[in-house]
Tab-separated table of C-alpha atoms in Angstrom:
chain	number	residue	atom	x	y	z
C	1	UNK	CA	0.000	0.000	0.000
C	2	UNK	CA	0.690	3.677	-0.135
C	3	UNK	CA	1.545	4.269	3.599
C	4	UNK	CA	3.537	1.169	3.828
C	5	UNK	CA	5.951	2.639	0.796
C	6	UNK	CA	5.733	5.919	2.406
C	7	UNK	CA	6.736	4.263	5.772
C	8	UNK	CA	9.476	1.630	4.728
C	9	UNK	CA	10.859	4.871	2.181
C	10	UNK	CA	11.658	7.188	5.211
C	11	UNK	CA	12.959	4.800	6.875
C	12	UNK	CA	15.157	3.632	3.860
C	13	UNK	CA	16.492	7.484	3.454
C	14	UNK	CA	16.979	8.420	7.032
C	15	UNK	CA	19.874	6.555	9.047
C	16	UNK	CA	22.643	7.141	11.585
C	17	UNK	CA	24.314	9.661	8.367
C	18	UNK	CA	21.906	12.178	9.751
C	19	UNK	CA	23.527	12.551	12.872
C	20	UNK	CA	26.658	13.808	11.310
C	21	UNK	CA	24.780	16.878	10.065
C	22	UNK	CA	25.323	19.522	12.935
C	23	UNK	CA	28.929	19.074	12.163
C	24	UNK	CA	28.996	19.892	8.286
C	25	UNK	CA	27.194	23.294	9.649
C	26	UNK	CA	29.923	23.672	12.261
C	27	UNK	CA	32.463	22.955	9.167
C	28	UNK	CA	31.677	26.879	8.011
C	29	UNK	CA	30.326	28.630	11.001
C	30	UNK	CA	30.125	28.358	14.397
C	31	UNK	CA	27.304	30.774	14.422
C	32	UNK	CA	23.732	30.301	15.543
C	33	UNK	CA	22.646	32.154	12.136
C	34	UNK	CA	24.127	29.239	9.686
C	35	UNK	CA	21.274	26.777	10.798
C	36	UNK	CA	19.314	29.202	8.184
C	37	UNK	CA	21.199	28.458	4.944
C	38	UNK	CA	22.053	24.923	6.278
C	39	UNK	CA	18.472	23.937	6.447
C	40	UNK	CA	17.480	26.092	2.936
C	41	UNK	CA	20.563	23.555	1.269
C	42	UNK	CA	19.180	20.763	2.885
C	43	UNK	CA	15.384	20.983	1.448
C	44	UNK	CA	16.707	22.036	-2.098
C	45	UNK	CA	18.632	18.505	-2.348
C	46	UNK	CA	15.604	16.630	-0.794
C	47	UNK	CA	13.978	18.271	-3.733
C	48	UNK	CA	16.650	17.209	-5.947
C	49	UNK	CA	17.009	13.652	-4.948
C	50	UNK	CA	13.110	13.386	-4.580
C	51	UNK	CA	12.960	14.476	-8.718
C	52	UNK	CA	15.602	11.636	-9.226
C	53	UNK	CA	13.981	9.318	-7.469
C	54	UNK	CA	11.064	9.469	-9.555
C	55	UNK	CA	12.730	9.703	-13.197
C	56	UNK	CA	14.199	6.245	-12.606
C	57	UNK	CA	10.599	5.395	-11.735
C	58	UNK	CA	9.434	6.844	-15.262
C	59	UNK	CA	11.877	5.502	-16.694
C	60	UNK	CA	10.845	1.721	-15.709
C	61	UNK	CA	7.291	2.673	-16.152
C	62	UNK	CA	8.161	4.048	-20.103
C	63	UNK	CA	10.307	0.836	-20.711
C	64	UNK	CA	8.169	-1.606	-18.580
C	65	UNK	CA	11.720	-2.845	-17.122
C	66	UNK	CA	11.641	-4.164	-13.251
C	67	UNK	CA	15.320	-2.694	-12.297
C	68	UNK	CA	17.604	0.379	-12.251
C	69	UNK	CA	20.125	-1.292	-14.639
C	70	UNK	CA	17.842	-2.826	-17.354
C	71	UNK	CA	16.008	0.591	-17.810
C	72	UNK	CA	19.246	1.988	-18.179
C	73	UNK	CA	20.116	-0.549	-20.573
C	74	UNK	CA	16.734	0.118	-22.651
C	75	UNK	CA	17.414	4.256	-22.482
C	76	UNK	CA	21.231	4.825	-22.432
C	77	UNK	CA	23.455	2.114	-23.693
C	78	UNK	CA	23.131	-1.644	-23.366
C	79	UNK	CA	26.856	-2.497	-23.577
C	80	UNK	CA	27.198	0.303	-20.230
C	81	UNK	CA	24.374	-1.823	-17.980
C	82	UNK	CA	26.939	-2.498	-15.605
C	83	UNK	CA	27.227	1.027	-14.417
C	84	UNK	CA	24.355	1.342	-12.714
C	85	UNK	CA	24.405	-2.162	-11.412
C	86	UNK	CA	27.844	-1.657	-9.864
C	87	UNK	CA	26.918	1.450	-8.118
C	88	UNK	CA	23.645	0.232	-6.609
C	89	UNK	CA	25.542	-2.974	-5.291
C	90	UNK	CA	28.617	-0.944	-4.095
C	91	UNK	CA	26.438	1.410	-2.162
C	92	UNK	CA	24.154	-0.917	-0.954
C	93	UNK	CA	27.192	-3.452	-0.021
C	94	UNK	CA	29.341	-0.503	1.732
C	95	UNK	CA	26.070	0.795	3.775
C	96	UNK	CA	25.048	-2.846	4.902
C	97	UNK	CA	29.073	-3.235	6.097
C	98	UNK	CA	29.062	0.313	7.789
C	99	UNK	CA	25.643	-0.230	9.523
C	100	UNK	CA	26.898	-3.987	11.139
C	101	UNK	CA	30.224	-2.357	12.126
C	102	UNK	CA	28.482	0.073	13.947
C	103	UNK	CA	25.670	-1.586	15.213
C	104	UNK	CA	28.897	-4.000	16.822
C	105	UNK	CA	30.056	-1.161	18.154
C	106	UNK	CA	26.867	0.848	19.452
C	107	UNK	CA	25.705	-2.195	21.392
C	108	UNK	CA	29.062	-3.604	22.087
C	109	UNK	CA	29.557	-0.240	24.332
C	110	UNK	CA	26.218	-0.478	25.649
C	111	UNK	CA	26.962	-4.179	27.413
C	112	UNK	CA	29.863	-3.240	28.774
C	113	UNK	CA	29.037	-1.645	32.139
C	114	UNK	CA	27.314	-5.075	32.706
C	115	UNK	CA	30.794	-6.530	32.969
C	116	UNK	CA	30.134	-9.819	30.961
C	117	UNK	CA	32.554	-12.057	29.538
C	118	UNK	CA	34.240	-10.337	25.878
C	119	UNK	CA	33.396	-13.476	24.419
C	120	UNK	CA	29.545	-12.247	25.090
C	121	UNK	CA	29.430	-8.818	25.114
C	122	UNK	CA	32.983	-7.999	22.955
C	123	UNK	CA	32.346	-5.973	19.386
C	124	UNK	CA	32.502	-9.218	16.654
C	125	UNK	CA	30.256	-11.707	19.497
C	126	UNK	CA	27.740	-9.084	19.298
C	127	UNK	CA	27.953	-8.601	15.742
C	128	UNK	CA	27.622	-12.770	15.047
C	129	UNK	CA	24.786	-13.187	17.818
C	130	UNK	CA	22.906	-10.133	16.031
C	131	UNK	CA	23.077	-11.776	12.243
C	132	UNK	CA	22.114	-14.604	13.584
C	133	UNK	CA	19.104	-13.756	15.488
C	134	UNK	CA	18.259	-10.448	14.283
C	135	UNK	CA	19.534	-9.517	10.649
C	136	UNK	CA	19.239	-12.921	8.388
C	137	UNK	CA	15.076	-13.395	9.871
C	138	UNK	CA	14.520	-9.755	8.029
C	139	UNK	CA	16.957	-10.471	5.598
C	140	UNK	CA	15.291	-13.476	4.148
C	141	UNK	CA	12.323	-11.519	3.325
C	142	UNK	CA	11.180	-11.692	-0.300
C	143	UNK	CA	9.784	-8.286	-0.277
C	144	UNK	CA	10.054	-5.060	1.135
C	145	UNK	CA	6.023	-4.768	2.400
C	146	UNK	CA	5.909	-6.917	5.793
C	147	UNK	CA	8.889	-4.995	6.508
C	148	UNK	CA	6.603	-1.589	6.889
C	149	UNK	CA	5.907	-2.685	10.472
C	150	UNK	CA	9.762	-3.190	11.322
C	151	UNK	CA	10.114	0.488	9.325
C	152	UNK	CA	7.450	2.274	11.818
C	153	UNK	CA	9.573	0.927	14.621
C	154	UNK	CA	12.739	2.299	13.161
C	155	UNK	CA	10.920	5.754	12.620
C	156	UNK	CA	9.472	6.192	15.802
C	157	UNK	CA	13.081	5.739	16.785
C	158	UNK	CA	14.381	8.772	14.695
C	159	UNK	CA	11.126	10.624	16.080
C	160	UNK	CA	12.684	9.961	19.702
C	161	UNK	CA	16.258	11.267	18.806
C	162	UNK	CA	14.563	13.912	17.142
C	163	UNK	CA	12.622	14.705	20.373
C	164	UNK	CA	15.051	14.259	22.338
C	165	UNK	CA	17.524	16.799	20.668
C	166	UNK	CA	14.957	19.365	20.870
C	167	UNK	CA	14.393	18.673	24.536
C	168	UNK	CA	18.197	19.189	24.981
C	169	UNK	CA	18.438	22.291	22.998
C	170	UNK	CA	15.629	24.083	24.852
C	171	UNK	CA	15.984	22.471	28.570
C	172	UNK	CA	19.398	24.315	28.683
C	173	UNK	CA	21.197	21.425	29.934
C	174	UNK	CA	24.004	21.970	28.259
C	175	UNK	CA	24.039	26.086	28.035
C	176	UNK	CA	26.580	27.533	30.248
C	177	UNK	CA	25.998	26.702	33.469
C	178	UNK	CA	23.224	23.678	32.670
C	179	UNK	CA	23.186	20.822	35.070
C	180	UNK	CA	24.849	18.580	31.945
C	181	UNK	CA	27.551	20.813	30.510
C	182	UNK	CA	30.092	20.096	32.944
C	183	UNK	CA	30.085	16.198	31.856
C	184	UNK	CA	29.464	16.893	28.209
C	185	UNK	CA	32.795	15.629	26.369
C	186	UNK	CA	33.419	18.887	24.590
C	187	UNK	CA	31.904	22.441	25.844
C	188	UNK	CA	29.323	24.103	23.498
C	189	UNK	CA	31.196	26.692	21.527
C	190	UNK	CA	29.486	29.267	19.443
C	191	UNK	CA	30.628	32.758	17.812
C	192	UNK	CA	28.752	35.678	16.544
C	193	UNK	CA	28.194	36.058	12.461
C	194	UNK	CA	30.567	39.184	11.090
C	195	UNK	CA	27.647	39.645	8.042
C	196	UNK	CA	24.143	38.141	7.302
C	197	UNK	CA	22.968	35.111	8.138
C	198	UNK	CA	23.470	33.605	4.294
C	199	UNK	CA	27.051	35.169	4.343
C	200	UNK	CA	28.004	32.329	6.329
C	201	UNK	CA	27.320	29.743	3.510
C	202	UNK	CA	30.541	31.868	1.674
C	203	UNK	CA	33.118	29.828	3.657
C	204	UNK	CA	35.211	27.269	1.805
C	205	UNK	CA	34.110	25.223	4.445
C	206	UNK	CA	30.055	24.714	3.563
C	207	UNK	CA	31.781	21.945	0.926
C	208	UNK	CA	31.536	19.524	3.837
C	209	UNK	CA	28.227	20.063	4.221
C	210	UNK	CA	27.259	20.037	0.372
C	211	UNK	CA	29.186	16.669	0.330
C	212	UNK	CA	27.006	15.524	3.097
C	213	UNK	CA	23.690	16.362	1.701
C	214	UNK	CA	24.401	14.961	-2.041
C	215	UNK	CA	23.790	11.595	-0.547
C	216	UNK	CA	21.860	12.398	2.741
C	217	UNK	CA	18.760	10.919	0.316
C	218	UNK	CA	20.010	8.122	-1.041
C	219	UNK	CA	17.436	5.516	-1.142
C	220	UNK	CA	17.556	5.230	-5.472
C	221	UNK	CA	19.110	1.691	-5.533
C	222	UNK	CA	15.786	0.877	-4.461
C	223	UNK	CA	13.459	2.889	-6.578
C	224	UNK	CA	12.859	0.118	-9.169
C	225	UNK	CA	11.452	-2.171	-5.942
C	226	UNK	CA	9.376	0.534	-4.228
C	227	UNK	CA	7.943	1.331	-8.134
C	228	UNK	CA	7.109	-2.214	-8.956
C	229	UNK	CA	5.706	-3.612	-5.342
C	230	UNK	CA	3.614	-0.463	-5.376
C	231	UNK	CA	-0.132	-1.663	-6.069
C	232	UNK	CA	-1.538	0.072	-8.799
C	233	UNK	CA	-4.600	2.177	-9.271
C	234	UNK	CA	-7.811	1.307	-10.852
C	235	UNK	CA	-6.357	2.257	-13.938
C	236	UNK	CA	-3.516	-0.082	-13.415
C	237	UNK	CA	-1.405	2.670	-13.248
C	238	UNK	CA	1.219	3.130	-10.637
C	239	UNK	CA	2.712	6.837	-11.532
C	240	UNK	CA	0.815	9.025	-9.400
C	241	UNK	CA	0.862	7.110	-6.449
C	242	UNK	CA	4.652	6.637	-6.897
C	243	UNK	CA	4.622	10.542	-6.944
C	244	UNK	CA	2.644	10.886	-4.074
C	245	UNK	CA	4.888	8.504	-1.913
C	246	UNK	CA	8.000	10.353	-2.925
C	247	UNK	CA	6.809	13.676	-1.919
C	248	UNK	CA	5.345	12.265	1.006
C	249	UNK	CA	8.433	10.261	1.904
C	250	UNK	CA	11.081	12.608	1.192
C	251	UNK	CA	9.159	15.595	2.825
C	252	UNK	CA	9.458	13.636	6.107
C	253	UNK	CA	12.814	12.321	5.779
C	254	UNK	CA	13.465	16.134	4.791
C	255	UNK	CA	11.858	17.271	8.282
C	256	UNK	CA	13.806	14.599	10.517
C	257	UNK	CA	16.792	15.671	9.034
C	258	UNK	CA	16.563	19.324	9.746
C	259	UNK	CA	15.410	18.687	12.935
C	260	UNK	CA	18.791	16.554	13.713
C	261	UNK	CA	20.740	19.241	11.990
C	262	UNK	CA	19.802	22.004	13.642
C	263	UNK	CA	19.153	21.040	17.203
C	264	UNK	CA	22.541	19.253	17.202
C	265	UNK	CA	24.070	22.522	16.044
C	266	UNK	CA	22.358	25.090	18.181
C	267	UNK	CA	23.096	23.348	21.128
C	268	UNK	CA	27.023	22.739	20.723
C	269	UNK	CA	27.814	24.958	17.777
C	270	UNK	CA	31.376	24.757	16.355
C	271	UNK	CA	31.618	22.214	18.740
C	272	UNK	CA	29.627	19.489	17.557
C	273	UNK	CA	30.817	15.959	17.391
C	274	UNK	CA	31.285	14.017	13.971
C	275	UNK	CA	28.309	11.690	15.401
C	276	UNK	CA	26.384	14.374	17.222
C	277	UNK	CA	25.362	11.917	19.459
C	278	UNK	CA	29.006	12.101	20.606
C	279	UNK	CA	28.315	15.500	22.411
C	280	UNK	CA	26.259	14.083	24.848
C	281	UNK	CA	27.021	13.642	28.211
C	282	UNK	CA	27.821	9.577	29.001
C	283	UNK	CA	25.291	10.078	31.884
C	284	UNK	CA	22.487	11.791	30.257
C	285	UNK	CA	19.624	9.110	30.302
C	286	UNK	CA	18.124	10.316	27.565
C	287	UNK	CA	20.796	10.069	25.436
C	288	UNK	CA	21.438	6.378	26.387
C	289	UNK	CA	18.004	6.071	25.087
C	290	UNK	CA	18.710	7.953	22.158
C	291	UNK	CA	22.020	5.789	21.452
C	292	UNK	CA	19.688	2.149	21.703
C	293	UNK	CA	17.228	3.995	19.542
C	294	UNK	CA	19.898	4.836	16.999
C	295	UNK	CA	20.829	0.625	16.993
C	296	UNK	CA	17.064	0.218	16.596
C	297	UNK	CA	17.050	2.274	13.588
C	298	UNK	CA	19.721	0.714	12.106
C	299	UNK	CA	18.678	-2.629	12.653
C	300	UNK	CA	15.119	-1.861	10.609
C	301	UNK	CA	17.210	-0.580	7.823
C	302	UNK	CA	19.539	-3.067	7.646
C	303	UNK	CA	17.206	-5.237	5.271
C	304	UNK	CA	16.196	-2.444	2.838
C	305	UNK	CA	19.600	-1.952	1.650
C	306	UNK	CA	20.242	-5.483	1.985
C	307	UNK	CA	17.579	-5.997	-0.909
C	308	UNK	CA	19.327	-4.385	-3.350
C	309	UNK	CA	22.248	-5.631	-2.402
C	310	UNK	CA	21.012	-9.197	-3.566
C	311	UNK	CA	19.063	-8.359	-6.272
C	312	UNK	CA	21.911	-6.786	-8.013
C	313	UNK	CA	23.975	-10.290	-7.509
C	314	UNK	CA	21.398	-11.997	-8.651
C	315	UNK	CA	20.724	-9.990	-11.389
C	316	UNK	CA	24.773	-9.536	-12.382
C	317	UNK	CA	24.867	-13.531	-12.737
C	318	UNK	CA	22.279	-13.426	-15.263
C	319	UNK	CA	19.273	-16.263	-15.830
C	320	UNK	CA	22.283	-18.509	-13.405
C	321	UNK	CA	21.617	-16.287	-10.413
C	322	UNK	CA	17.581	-15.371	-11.147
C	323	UNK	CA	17.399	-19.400	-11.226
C	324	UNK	CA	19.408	-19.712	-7.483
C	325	UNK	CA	17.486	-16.966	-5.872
C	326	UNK	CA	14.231	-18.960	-7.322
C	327	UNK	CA	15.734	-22.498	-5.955
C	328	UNK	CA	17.984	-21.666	-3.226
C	329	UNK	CA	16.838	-18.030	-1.638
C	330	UNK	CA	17.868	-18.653	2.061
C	331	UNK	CA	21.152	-19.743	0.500
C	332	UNK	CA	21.737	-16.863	-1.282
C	333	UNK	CA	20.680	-14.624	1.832
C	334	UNK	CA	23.313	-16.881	4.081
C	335	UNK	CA	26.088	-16.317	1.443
C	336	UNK	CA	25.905	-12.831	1.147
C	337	UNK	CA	24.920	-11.939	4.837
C	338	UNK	CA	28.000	-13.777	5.588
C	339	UNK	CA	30.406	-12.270	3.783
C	340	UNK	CA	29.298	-8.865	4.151
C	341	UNK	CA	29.390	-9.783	7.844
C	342	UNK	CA	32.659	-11.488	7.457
C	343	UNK	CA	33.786	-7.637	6.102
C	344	UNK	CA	32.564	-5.915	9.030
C	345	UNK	CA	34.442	-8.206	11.212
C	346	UNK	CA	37.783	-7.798	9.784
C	347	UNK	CA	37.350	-3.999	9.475
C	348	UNK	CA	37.156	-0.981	12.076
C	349	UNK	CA	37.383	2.000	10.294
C	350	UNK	CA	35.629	2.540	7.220
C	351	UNK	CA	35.062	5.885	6.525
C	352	UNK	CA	37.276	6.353	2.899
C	353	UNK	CA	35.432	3.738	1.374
C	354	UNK	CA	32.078	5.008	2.389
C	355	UNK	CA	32.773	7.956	1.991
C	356	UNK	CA	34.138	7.140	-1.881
C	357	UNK	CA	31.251	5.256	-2.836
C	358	UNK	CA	29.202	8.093	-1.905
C	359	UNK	CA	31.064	10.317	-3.673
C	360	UNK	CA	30.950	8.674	-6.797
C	361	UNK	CA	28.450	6.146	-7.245
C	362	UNK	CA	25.865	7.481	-4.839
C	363	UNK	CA	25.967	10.718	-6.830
C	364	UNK	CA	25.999	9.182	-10.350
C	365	UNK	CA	22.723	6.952	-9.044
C	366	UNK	CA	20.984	10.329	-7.728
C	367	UNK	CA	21.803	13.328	-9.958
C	368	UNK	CA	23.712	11.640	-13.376
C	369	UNK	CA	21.808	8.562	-14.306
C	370	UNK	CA	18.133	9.478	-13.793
C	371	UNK	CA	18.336	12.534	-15.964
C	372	UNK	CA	20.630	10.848	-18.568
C	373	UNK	CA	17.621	8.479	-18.627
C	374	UNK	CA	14.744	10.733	-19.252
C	375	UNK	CA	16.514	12.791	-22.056
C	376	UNK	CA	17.317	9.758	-23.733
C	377	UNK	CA	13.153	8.928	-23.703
C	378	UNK	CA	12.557	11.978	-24.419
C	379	UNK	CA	14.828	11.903	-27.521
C	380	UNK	CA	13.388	9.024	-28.787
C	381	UNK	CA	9.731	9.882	-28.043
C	382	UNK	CA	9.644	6.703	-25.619
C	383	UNK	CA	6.413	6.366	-23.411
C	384	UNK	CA	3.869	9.413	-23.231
C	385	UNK	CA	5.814	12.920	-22.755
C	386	UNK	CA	4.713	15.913	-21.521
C	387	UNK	CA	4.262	19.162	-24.093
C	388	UNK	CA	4.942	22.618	-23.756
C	389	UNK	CA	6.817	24.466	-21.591
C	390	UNK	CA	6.511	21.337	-18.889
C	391	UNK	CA	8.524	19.138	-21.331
C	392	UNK	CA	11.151	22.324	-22.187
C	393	UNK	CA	11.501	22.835	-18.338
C	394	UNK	CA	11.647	19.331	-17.380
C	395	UNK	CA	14.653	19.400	-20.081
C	396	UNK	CA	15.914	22.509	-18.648
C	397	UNK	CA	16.049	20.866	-14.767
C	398	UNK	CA	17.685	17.542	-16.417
C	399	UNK	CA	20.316	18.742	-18.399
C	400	UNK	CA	21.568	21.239	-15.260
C	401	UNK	CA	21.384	18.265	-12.590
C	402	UNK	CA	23.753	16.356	-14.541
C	403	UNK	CA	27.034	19.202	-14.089
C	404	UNK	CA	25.573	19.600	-10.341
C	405	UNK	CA	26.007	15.567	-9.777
C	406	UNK	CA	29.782	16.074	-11.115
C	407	UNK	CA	30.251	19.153	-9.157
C	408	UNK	CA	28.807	17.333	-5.929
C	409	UNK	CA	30.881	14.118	-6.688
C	410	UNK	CA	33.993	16.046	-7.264
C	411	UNK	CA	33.823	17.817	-3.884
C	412	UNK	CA	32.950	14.798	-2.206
C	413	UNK	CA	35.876	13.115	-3.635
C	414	UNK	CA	38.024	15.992	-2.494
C	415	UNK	CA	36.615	15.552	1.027
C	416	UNK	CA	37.199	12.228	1.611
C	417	UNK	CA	40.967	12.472	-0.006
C	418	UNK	CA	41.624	14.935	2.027
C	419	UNK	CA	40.329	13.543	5.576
């Protein structure tokens, strides 16, 4: 159904990357004022992404293709289908590594002051136990609807951190001289603005943040799935409701977001933690809440990514792997949960490679390929196109996002180089 797309979409775009936010804004300013063009940048890419999202939609509707890579294939180039497929598997297998690695960690730290045995409570045993229990029952899932009930769980957990930032930011408790500033890690540190409030955005440093919000929506490795398990209409038509859970789901993920963002910031400023999280005081209660809730999150997203993840093996091995996933799908799930686990063990600081794959093939799936897409239909007259000035601007917004995806991707790549 519609709110079950709407639902598991949020909670596909919205993960612990939000809680690095407040720090891209302390990046260029370390006054209050910044949270203004901070949150203005932040709704004009959840615009941007949201548009994406739905051209590789239309662009599986106009071809009547079921994946990112084979409407690609139809639209742009045959011979280049491996692009897209490599990009949503890198980003989908990088994501699925980062979240176990710090989902080890998270609850690894969260055991501790119970004093149990390492071979219990220690970072890999908790990371084993929690496949095993936790991930491969979701995992093994065929589709992405009875997950909508693990999804509202995850999102009332981002409504809780969000809540819980707020209450922090406006209970004073760590302003100068709050009862929780004194055990915070690092003191809140702000300074005034020397111009306007959008003045602030003219330091070298808003890059980190721009590199941050080209992929804060990433979700379009999965916008093939969420298209084709949407039910559709009377008509048989599944466009406009596809539109309507985009906007719907974006909007929100759009809201959490800027909520993180600038409640993290305007309560530590120029001081706020890479993981904002971070800032918080080891006793605050509510933050220990906060931490579990971010595990929780993880955990429901965990399968979402995981999906695409094994759809694009499956679909890479050709009519082989479609015939293993149809004979052998827990065996399949087992191999692949296993070795991305197997990753995640070996590994304890990932941030390069994330950060690279985001950089380049999270921005070619978002801002490059969907556009290259729809002016390639719209070349060839493919599928019902709009006239007048809606098909000239439509043009007009595709051929422009494809310079801003290589701008985005080349300052993302010069972030993460230079980290």
């Amino acid at each position: 159904s519609e709110g079950q797309s709407v639902v598991n979409l949020v909670k596909n775009i919205v993960g612990a990357g939000m809680l690095s936010l407040p720090s891209g804004v302390a990046a260029f300013s370390g006054s209050p004022s910044a949270v203004v063009p901070a949150v203005a940048l932040t709704v004009l890419f959840g615009l941007l992404s949201a548009y994406g999202f739905v051209l590789i939609a239309d662009a599986c509707n106009r071809t009547g293709k079921t994946t990112y890579q084979d409407a690609w294939a139809s639209l742009v180039s045959p011979g280049s289908k491996w692009l897209p497929a490599f990009a949503c598997f890198a980003n989908a297998a990088v994501g699925c590594i980062c979240f176990s690695m710090i989902l080890g960690d998270c609850l690894s730290l969260v055991l501790s002051p119970l004093g149990l045995p390492t071979a219990f409570a220690g970072r890999n045993s908790v990371m084993v136990a929690l496949t095993l229990v936790v991930l491969f029952p979701l995992c093994r899932l065929r589709s992405l609807a009875p997950l909508a009930k693990f999804s509202v769980l995850g999102n009332l957990s981002n409504v809780y951190i969000c809540f819980f930032i707020l209450i922090r930011l406006f209970d004073g408790a760590y302003a100068l001289g709050g009862p929780l500033v004194a055990a915070a890690p690092v003191a809140p540190k702000f300074v005034a603005a020397a111009g306007s409030a959008w003045s602030t955005a003219a330091h070298p440093g808003v890059t980190v943040l721009l590199s941050m919000l080209g992929t804060a929506f990433l979700a379009h490795y999965n916008a093939a799935t969420f298209f084709c398990q949407l039910a559709p209409d009377a008509n048989g038509r599944r466009d406009e409701r596809f539109m309507q859970v985009s906007v719907l789901g974006f909007s929100a993920a759009a809201v959490i977001l800027c909520i993180v963002m600038y409640g993290g910031f305007a309560t530590f400023g120029s001081s706020s933690a890479g993981l904002i999280l971070n800032s918080y005081a080891a006793k605050d209660g509510l933050a220990i809440v906060a931490r579990l809730c971010v595990a929780a999150s993880l955990i429901t997203s965990y399968p979402m990514v995981f999906f695409s993840v094994r759809e694009q093996f499956c679909d890479g091995l050709g009519d082989r792997g479609r015939e293993l996933w149809a004979s052998r799908p827990d065996a399949v799930t087992v191999g692949l949960l296993g070795a991305i686990t197997a990753v995640a063990l070996r590994l304890t600081n990932l941030g390069k490679v994330a950060g690279f794959a985001g950089a380049v093939f999270g921005i070619y799936l978002i801002y490059i390929a969907p556009p290259l897409m729809a002016l390639r239909a719209l070349q060839r007259n493919i599928g019902e196109q709009p006239k007048g000035w809606k098909r000239t601007a439509g043009a007009v917004v595709q051929v422009m996002l494809i310079p801003l995806g290589i701008a985005l991707g080349t300052v993302g790549t010069y972030q993460v180089l230079m980290k």
